[in-house]
Short mmCIF file of C-alpha atoms and ligand atoms in Angstrom, two decimals:
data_model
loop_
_atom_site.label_atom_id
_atom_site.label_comp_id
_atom_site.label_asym_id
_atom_site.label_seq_id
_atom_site.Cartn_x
_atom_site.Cartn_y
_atom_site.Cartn_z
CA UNK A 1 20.02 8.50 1.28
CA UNK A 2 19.33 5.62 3.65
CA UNK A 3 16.28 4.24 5.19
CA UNK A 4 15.64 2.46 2.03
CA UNK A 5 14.83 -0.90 3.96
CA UNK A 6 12.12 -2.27 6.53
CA UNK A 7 11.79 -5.74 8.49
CA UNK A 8 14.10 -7.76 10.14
CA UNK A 9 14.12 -10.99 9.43
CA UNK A 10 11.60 -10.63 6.16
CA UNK A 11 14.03 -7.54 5.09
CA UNK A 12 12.72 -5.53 2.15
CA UNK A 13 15.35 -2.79 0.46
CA UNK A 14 13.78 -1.16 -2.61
CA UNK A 15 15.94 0.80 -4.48
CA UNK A 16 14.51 2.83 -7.78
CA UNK A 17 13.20 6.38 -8.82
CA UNK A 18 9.59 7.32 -11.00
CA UNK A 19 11.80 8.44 -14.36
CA UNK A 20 14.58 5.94 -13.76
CA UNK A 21 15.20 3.59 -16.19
CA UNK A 22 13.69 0.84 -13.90
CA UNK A 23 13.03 0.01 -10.10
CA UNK A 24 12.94 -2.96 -7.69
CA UNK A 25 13.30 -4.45 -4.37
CA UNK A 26 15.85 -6.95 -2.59
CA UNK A 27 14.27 -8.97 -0.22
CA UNK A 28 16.82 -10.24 2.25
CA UNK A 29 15.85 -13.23 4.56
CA UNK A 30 12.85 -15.31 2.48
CA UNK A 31 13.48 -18.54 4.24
CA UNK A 32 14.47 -21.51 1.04
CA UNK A 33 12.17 -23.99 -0.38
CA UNK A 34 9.40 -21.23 -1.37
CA UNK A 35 7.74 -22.52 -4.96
CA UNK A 36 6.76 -18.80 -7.10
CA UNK A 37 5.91 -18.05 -10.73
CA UNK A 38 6.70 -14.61 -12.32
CA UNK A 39 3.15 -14.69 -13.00
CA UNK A 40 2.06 -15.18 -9.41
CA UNK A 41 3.67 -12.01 -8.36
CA UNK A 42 2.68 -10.63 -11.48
CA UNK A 43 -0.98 -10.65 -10.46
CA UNK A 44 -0.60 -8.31 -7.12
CA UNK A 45 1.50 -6.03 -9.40
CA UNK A 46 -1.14 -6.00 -12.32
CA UNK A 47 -3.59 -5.01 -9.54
CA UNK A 48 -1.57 -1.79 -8.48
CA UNK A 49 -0.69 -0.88 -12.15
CA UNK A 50 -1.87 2.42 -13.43
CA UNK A 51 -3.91 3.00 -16.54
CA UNK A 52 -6.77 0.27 -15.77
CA UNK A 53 -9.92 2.81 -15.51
CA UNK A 54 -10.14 6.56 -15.87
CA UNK A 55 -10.17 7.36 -12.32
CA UNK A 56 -6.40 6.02 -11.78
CA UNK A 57 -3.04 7.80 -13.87
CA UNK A 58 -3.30 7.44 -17.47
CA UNK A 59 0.29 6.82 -17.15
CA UNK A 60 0.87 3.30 -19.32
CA UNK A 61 3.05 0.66 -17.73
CA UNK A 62 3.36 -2.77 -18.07
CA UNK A 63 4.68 -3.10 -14.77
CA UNK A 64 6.10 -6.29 -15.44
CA UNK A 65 8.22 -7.77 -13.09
CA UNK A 66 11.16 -10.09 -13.35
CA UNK A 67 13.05 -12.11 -10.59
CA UNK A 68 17.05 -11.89 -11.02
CA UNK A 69 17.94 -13.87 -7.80
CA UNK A 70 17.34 -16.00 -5.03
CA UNK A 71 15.35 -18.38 -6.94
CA UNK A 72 16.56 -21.70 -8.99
CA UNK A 73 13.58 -22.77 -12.00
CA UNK A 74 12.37 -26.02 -11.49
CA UNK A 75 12.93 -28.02 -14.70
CA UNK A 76 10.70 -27.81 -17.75
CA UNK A 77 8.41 -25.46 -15.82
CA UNK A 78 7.83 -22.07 -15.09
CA UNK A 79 7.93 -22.45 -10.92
CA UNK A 80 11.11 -20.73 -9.54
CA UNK A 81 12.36 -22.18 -6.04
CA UNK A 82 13.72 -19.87 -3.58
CA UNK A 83 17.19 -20.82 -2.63
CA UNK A 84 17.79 -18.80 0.42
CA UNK A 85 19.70 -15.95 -0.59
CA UNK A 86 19.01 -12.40 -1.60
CA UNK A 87 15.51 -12.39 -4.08
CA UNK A 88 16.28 -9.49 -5.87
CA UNK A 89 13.13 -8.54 -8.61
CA UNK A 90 13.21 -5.79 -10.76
CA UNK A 91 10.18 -3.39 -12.82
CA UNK A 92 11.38 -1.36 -15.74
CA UNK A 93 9.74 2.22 -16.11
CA UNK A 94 8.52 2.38 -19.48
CA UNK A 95 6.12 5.25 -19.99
CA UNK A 96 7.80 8.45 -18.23
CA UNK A 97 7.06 11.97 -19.41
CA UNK A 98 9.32 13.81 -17.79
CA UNK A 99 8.73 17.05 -19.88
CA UNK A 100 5.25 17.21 -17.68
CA UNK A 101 7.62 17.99 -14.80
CA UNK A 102 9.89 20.83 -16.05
CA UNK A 103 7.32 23.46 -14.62
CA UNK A 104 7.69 22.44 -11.06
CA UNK A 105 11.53 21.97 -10.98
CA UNK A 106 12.10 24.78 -9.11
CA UNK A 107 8.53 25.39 -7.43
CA UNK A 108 7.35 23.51 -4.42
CA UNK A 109 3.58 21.67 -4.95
CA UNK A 110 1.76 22.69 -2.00
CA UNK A 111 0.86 18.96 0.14
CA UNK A 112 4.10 17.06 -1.97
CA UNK A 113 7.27 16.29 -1.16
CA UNK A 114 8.84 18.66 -3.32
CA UNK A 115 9.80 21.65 -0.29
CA UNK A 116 10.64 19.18 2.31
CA UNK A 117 12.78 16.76 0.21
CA UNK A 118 14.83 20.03 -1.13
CA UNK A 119 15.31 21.45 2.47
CA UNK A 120 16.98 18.05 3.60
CA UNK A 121 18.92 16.34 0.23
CA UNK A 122 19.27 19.77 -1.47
CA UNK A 123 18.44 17.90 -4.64
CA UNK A 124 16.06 16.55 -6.12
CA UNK A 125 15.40 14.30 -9.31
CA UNK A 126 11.92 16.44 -9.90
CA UNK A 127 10.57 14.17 -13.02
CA UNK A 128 7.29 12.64 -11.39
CA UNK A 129 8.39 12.75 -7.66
CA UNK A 130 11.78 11.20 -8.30
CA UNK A 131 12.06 8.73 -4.82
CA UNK A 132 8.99 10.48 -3.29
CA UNK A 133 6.46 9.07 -5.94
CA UNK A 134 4.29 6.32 -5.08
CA UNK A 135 5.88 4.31 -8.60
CA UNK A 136 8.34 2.67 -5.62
CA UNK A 137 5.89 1.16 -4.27
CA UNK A 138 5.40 -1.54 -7.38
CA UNK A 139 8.57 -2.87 -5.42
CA UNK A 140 6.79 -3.42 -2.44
CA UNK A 141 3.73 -4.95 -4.47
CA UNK A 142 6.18 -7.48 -5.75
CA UNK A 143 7.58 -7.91 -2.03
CA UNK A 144 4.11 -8.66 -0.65
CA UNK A 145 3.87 -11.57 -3.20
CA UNK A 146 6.47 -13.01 -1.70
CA UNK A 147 5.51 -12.57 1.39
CA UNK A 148 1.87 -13.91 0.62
CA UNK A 149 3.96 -17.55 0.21
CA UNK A 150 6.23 -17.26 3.27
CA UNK A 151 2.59 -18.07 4.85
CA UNK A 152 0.73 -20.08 2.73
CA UNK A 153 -1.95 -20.41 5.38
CA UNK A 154 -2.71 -16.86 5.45
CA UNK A 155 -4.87 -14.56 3.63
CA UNK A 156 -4.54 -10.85 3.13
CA UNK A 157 -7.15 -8.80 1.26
CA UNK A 158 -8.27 -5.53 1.07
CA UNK A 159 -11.06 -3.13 -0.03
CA UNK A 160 -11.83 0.44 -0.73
CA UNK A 161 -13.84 2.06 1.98
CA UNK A 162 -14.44 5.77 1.35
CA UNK A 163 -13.82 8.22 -1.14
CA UNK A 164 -14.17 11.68 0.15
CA UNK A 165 -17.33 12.11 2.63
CA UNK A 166 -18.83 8.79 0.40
CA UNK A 167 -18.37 5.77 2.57
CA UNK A 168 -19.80 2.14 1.56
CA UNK A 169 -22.71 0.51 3.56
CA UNK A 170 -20.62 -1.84 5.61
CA UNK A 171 -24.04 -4.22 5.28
CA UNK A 172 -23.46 -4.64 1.87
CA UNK A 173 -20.04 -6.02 2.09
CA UNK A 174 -18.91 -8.46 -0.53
CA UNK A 175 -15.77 -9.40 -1.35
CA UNK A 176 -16.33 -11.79 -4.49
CA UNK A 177 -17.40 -7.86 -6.59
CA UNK A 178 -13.98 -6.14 -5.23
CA UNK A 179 -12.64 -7.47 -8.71
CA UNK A 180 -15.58 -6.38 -10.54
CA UNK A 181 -15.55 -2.35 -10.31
CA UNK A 182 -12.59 -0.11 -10.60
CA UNK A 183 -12.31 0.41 -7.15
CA UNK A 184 -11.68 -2.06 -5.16
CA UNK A 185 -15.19 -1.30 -3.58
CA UNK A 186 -16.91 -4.00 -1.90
CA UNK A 187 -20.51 -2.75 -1.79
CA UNK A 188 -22.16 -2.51 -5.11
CA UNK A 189 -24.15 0.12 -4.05
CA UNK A 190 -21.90 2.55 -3.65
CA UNK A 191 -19.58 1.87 -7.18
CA UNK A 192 -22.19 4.24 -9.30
CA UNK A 193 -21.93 7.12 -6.42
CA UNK A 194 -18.11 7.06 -6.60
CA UNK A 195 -18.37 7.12 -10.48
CA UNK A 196 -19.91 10.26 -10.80
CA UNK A 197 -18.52 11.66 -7.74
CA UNK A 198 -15.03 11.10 -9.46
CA UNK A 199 -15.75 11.86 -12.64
CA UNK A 200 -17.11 15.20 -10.73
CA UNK A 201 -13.68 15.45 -9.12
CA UNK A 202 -11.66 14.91 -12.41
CA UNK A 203 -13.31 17.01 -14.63
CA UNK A 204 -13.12 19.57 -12.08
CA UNK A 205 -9.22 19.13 -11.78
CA UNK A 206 -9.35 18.72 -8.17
CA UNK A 207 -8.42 15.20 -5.90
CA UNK A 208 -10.01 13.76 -2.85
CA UNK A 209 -8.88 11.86 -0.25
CA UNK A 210 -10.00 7.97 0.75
CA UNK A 211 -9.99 5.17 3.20
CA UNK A 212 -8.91 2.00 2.60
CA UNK A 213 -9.39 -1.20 5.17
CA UNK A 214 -6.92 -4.71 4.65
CA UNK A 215 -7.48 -7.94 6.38
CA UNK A 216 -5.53 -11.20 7.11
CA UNK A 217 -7.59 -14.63 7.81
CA UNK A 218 -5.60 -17.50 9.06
CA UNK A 219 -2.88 -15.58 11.19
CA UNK A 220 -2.09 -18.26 14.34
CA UNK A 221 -2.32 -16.56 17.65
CA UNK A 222 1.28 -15.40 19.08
CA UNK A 223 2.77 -12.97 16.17
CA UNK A 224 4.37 -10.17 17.86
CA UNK A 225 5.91 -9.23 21.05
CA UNK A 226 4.86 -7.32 23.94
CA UNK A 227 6.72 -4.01 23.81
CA UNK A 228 9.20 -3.04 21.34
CA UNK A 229 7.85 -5.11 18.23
CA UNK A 230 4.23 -4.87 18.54
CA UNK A 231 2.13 -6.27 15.67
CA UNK A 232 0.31 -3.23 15.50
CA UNK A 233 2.94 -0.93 15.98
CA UNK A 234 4.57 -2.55 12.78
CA UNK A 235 1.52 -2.65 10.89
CA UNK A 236 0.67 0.88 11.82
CA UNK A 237 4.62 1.71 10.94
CA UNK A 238 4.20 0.01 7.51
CA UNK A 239 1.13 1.38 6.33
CA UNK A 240 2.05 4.46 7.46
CA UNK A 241 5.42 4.58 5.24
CA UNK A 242 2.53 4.56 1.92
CA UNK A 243 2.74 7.81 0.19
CA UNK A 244 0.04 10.12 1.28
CA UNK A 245 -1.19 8.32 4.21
CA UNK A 246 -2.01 10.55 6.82
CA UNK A 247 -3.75 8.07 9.59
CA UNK A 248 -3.66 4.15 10.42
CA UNK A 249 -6.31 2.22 12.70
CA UNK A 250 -5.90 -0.96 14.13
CA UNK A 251 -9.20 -2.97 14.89
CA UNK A 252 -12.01 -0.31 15.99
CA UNK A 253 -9.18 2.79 15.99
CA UNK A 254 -10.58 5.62 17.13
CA UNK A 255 -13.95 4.86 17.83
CA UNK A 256 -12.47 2.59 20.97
CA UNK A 257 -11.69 6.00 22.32
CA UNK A 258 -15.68 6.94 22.74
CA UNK A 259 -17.12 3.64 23.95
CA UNK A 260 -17.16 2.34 26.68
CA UNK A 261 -14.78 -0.74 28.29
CA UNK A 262 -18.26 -2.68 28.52
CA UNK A 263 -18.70 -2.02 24.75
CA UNK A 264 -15.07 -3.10 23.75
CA UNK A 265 -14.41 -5.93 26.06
CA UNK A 266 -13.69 -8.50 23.10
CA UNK A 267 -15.36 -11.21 25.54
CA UNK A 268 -14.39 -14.91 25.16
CA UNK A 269 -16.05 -17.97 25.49
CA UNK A 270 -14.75 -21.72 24.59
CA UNK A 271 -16.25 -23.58 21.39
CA UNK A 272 -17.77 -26.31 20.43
CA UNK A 273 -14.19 -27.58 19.67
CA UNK A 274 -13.08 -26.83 22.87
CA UNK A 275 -10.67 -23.69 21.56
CA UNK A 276 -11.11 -20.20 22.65
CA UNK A 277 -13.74 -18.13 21.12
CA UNK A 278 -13.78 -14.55 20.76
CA UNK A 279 -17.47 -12.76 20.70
CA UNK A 280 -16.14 -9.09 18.88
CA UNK A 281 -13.26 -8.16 17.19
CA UNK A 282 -12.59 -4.17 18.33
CA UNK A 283 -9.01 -5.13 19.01
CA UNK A 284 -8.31 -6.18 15.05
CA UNK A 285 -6.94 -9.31 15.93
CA UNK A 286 -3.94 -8.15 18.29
CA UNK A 287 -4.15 -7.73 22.28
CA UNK A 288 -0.75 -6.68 24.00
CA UNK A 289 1.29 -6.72 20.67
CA UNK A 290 0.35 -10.25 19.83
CA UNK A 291 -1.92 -11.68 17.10
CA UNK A 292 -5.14 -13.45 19.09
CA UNK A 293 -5.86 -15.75 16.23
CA UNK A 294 -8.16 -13.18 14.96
CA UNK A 295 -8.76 -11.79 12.07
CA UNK A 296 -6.45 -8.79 11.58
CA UNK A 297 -8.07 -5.70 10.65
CA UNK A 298 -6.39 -2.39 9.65
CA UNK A 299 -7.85 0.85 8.11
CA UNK A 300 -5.61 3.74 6.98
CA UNK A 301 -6.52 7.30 5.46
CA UNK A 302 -5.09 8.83 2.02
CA UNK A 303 -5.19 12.25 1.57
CA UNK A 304 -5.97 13.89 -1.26
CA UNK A 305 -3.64 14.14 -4.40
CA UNK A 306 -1.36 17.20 -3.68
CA UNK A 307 -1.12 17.61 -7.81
CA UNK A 308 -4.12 18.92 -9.00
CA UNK A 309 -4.78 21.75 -11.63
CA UNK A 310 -6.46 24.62 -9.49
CA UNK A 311 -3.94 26.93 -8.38
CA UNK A 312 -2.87 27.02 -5.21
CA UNK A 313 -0.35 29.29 -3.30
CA UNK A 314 3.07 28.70 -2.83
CA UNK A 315 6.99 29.23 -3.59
CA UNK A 316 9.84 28.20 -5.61
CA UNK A 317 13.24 27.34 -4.88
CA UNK A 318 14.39 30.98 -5.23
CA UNK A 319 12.50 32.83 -3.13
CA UNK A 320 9.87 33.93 -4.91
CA UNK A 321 5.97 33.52 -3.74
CA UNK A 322 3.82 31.72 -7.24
CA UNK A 323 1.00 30.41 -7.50
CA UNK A 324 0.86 26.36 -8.85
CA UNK A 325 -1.39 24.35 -10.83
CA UNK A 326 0.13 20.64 -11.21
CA UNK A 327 -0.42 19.51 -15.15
CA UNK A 328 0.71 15.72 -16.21
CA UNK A 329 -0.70 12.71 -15.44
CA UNK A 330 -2.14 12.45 -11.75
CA UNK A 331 -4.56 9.86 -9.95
CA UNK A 332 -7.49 12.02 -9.19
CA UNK A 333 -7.74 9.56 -5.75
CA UNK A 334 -4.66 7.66 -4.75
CA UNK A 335 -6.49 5.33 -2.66
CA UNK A 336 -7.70 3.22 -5.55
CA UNK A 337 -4.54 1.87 -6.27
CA UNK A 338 -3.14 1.73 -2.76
CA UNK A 339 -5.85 -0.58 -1.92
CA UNK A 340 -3.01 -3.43 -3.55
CA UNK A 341 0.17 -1.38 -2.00
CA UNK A 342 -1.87 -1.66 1.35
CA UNK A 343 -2.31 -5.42 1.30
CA UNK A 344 1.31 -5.85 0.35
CA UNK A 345 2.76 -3.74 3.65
CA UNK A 346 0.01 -6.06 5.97
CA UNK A 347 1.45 -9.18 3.94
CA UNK A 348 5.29 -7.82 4.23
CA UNK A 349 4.33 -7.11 8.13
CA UNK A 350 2.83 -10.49 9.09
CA UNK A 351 6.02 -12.43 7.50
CA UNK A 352 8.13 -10.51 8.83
CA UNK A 353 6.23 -11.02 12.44
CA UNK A 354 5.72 -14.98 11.34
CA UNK A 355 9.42 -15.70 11.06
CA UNK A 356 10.33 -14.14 14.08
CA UNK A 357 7.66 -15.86 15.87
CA UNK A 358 8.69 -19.23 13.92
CA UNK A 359 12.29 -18.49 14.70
CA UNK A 360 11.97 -17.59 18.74
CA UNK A 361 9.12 -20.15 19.72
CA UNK A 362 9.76 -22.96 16.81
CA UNK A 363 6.33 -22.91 16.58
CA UNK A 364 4.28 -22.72 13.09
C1 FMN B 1 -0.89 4.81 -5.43
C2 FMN B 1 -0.47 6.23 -5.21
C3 FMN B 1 -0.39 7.09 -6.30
C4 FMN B 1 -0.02 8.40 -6.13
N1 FMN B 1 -0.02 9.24 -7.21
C5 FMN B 1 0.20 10.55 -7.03
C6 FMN B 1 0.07 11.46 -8.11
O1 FMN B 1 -0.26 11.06 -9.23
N2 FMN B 1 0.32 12.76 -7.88
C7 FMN B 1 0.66 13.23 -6.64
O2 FMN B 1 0.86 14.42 -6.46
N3 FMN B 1 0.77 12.40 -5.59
C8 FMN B 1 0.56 11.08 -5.75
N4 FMN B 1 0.67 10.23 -4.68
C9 FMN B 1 1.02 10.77 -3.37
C10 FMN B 1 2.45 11.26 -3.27
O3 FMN B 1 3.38 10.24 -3.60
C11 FMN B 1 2.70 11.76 -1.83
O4 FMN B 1 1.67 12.62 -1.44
C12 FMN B 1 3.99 12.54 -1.76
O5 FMN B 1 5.07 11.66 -1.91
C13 FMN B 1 4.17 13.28 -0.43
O6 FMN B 1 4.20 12.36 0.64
P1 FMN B 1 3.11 12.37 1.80
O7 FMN B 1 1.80 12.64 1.17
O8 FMN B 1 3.20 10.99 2.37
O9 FMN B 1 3.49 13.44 2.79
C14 FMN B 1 0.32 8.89 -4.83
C15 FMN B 1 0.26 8.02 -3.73
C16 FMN B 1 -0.15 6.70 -3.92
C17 FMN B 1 -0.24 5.79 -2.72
#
């Protein structure tokens, strides 16, 4: 199987399966000189891990994450220098169950991976998703917090918008209480409504869908390209790759579509300082394929978990039509945790983006 690898000159290959004995990431291209701890990347990867609150997996990992290469320790301390070559880090899988999955070896869960990944490998390692389950992207978690220090100067966060037909009071926002509440929510309004709304969905066995919005202060104007290598075309193309997301937005999205050019004219003036000063954001930082100096803003959709314990119509792998119900150990809404996996494909996206710009201009 290929297509295991994104970026160009930031160039992530992870590598890894849900029930394998561990998985990881190689990240080819992190320029040398970069000061990390273990625990520094630990922190985006405790953020993704499952198990923190009921509305997430019960599944119990560590998700611990060690760095084999690329790096040289620093004497008597615990920072690790990057030296230039491959950084290879590496996440062992400690809590599989892979009795949960013996049910749907041969049967197809409606909304998963399981019927399309058969009809193209003719395989497939069934025990929680194999390649298609969202435990790979722990190896992109770790690959954002690298990325976060390839641009020190930059800041990538991200927040839980809607859960279902529930979406926060944008008025409210506060990003000091994301840490706070199991969500990742930044209005504290809204935390009790998604409690018992997901307890609602949970107890009821069913899933529901989300929307999650990341953000990067301190990107320079001039990352990207015009055509071929758009910013947003990447960022789209990375958050897209998450499991289960079914829709990306850059900047206003689709609500550009019914105002009108009046309305999303990002109009400019100069500053006090004498730089350029822009009076809206609908563009999410990035005219033309090129960061503005903006803040870039990106929202993407989840759908709904496809495992869920009602039973729903489908087939197996000989023939036959059955009905499913999904038992094991399922987030009830995905989007919690890919609140973290989102911020780490926006991180992986602007280095990637920051070194090409660094290494075709000079500039930064
Ligand atoms: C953080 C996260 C956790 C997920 N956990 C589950 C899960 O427990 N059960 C499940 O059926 N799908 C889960 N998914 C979604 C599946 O991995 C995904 O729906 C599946 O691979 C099919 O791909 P697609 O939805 O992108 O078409 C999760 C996705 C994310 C982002």
């Amino acid at each position: 199987m290929s297509h295991n690898t994104f970026g160009h000159l930031f160039r992530v290959t992870t590598w890894g399966e849900s029930h394998g004995p561990a998985l990881g990431c190689i990240v080819d291209g992190c320029p040398p000189g970069i000061t990390i701890t273990e625990a520094e990347l630990q922190h985006w990867l405790d953020k993704r891990k499952p198990g923190q609150s009921r509305f997430v997996t019960q599944r119990r990992e560590a998700d611990a994450v060690r760095i084999l290469s690329g790096v040289m320790p620093q004497e008597n301390s615990d920072v690790l220098i990057t030296t230039g070559t491959p950084v290879s880090m590496m996440i062992e899988n400690t809590d599989q169950r892979s009795k949960d999955y013996s049910d749907i070896a041969r049967s197809y869960r409606p909304g998963h991976a399981d019927y399309s990944y058969d009809s193209k490998y003719g395989i497939r390692d069934y025990r929680g998703g194999g390649r298609s389950s969202a435990r790979e992207t722990a190896a992109r978690v770790a690959a954002g917090g690298l990325a976060r220090k390839v641009m020190p100067e930059v800041t990538v966060r991200g927040a839980l918008v809607q859960i279902g037909k529930i979406a926060i009071n944008r008025d409210n926002w506060d990003w000091d209480i994301i840490g706070d509440n199991p969500f990742f929510c930044p209005d504290p309004d809204t935390v009790p409504r998604w409690e018992s709304h997901l307890d609602d969905v949970r107890k009821a066995g069913s899933s529901v869908g989300a929307v999650i919005e990341v953000v990067a202060d301190g990107v320079a104007a001039g990352l990207g390209a015009p055509i071929y290598a758009k910013l947003d075309q990447d960022i789209a193309s990375y958050l897209m790759s998450i499991n289960a997301v079914k829709g990306v937005e850059i900047g206003n999205g689709f609500e550009a579509a019914r105002i009108t050019g009046e309305d999303n004219a990002d109009e400019m003036r100069i500053g006090a300082d004498g730089e350029p000063v822009f009076l809206s954001n609908n563009a999410g930082g990035i005219a033309g394929g090129i960061s503005t100096g903006q803040q870039i803003v990106a929202r993407f959709a989840v759908k709904p978990t496809s495992s869920i314990l009602t039973e729903r119509r489908s087939i197996d792998a000989d023939g036959n039509e059955i009905d499913v119900r999904t038992k094991g150990r399922h987030d009830p809404c995905v989007g919690i945790r890919a609140v973290p996996i989102g911020e780490a494909m926006l991180a992986c996206a602007l280095a990637d983006h920051y070194l090409r710009h660094r290494g075709q201009t000079g500039r930064i």
